[in-house]
Short mmCIF file of C-alpha atoms in Angstrom, two decimals:
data_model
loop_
_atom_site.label_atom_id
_atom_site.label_comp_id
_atom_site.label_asym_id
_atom_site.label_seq_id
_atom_site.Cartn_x
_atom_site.Cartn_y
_atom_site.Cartn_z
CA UNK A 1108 96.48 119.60 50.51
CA UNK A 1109 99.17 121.57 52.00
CA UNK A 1110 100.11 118.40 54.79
CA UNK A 1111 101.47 114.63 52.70
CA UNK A 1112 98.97 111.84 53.24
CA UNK A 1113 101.30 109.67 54.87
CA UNK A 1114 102.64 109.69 58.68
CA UNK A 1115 106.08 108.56 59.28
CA UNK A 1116 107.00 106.59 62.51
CA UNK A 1117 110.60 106.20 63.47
CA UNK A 1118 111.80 102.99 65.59
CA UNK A 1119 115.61 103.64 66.22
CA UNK A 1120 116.54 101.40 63.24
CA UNK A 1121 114.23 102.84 60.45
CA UNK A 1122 111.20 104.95 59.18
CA UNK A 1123 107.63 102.93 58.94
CA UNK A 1124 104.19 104.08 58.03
CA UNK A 1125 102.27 104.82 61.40
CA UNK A 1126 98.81 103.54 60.51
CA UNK A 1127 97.26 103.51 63.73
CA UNK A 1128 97.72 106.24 66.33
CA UNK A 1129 100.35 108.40 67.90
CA UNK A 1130 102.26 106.84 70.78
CA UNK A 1131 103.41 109.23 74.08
CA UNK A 1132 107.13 110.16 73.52
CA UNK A 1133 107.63 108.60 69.50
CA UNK A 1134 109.40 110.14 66.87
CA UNK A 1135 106.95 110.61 63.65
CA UNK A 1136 107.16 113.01 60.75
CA UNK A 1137 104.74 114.66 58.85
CA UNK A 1138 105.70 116.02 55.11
CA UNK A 1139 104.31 119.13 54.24
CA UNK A 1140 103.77 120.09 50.61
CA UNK A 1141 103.93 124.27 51.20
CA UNK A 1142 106.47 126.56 53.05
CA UNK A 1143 105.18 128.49 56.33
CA UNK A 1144 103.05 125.62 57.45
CA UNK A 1145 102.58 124.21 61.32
CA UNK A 1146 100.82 121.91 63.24
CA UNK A 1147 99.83 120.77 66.45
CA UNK A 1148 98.57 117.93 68.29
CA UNK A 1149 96.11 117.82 70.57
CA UNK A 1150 95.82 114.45 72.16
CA UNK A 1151 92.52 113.84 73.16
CA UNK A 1152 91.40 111.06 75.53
CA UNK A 1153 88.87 109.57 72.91
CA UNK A 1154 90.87 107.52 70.72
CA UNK A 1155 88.30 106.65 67.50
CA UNK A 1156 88.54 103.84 65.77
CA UNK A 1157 87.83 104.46 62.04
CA UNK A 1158 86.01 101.59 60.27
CA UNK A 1159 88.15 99.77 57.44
CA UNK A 1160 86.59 97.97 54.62
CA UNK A 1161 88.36 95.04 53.28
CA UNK A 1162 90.46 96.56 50.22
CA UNK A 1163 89.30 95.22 46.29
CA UNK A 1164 92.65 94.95 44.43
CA UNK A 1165 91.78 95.72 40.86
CA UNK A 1166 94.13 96.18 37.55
CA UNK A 1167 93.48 99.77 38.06
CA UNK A 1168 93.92 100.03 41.70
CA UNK A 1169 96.78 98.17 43.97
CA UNK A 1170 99.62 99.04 45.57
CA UNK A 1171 102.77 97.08 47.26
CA UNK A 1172 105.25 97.80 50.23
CA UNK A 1173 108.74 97.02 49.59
CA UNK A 1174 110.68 96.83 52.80
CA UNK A 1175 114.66 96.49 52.63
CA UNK A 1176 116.75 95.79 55.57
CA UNK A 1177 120.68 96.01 55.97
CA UNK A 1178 122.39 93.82 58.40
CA UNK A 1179 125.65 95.34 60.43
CA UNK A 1180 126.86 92.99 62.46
CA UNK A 1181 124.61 92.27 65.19
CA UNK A 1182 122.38 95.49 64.38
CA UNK A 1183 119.72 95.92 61.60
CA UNK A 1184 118.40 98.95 59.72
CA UNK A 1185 115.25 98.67 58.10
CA UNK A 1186 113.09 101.03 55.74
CA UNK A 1187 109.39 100.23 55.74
CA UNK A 1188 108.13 103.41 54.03
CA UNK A 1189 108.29 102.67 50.02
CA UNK A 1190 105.40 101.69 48.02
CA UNK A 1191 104.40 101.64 44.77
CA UNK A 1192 100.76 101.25 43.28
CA UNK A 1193 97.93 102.02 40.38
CA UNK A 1194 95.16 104.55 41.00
CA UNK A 1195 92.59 105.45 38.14
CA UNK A 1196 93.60 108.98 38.38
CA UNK A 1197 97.34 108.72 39.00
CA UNK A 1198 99.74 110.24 36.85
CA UNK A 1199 103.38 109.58 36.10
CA UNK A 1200 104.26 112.74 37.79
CA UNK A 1201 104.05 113.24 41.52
CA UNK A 1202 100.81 113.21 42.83
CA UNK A 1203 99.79 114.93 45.97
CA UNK A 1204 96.87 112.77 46.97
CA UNK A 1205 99.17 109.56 46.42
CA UNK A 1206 102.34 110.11 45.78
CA UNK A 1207 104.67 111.06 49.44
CA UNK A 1208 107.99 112.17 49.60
CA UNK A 1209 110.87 110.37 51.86
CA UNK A 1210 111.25 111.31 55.32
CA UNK A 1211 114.94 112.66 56.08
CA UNK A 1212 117.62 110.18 56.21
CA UNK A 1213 117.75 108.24 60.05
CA UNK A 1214 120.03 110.07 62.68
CA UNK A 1215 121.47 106.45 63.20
CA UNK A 1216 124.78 105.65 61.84
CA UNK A 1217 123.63 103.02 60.05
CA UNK A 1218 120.68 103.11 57.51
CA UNK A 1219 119.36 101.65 54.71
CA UNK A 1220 116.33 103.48 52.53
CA UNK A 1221 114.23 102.54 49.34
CA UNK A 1222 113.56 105.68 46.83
CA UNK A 1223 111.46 105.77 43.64
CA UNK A 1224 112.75 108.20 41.53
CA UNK A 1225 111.01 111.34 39.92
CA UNK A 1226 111.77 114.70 38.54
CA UNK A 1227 111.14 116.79 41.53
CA UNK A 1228 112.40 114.69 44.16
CA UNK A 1229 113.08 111.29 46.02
CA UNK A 1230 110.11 110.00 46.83
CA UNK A 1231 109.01 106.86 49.07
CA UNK A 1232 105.40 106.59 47.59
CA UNK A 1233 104.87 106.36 44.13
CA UNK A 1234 101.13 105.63 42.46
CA UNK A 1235 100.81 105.53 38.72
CA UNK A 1236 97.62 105.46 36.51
CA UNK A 1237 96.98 101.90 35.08
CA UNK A 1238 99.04 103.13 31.28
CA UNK A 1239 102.24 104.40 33.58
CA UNK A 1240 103.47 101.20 34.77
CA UNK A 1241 106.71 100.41 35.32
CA UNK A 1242 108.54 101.65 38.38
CA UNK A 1243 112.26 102.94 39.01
CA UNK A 1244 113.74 102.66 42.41
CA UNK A 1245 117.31 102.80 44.21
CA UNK A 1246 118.12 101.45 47.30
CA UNK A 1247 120.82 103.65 49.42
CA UNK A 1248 122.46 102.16 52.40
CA UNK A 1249 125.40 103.80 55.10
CA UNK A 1250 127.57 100.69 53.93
CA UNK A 1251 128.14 97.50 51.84
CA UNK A 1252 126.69 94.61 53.18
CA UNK A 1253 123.88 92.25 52.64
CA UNK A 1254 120.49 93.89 52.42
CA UNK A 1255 116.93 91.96 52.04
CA UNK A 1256 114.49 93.43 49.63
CA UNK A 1257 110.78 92.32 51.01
CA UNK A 1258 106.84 92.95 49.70
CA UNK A 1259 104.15 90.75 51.09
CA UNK A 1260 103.55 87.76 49.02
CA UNK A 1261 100.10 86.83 50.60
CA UNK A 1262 98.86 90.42 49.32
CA UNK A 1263 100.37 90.38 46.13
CA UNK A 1264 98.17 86.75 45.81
CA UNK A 1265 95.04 88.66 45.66
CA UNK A 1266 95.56 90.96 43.06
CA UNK A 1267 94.34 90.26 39.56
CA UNK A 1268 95.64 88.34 37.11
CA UNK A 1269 96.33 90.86 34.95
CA UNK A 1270 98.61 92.18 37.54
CA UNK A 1271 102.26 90.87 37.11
CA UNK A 1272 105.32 91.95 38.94
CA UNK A 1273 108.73 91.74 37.51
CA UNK A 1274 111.77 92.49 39.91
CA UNK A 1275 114.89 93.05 38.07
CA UNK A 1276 118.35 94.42 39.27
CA UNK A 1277 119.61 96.92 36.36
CA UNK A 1278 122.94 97.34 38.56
CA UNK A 1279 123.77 93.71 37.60
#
């Protein structure tokens, strides 16, 4: 597809994936894979609600949310927008019915943001098929400071055993 299959939402501190619906005056961006494209919304009154079935984590298809934040002082910047995942049909390259790339960088002064890396480009989504595991990311902030890595824990419970995440910091 020529449009990303992700929606960006931006909260004055951060990107985050906008799952639901598009809020009156919100700042959201939409990657698009091809030059010369455009499009337009057309709110409508009707606001469907799509039907969600519970998802089955298998070895061969999960994926995770890593959130970081940075604290400055009394303000926060966040990044809610990189995942990482397994899909049957994923390859290690980029993958434009998975795979997204990062927004731009926040207009705030400060910001924090979580890339995995690839040959074409930093991107904030990155599925692999179940033989391609193993994940690269770098985490890019306006400043020093202390920043929290996050995934959900209760999520990462239900996947399958054969599942195991290992978190290591190849900086130190």
């Amino acid at each position: 597809g020529w449009i990303s299959n992700v929606l960006y939402g931006y909260s004055g501190s951060g990107y985050f994936f906008e799952t639901t619906a598009l809020g009156v005056w919100k700042g959201y961006w939409v990657p698009v894979t091809a030059a010369g494209i455009s499009a337009k919304y057309l709110p409508s009154v009707v606001v469907p609600t799509p039907k969600v079935s519970p998802e089955e984590f298998l070895a061969t298809n999960w994926h995770l949310e890593i959130g970081a934040t940075l604290k400055v002082g009394e303000t926060y910047a966040t990044d809610d927008v990189a995942s990482f995942g397994v899909r049957p049909d994923a390859t290690a390259g980029f993958d434009r019915l998975y795979d997204a790339p990062r927004p731009p960088r926040s207009p705030s002064a400060e910001y924090i943001e979580v890339s995995f890396l690839s040959d074409e480009a930093s991107i904030a989504q990155d599925f692999r098929g179940s033989a391609n595991t193993g994940w690269e990311f770098s985490v890019t902030s306006s400043r020093e400071g202390a920043v929290t890595l996050r995934w959900d824990l209760d999520r990462v419970k239900q996947f399958p055993s054969a599942v195991k995440l290992l978190l290591r910091d190849e900086a130190s």
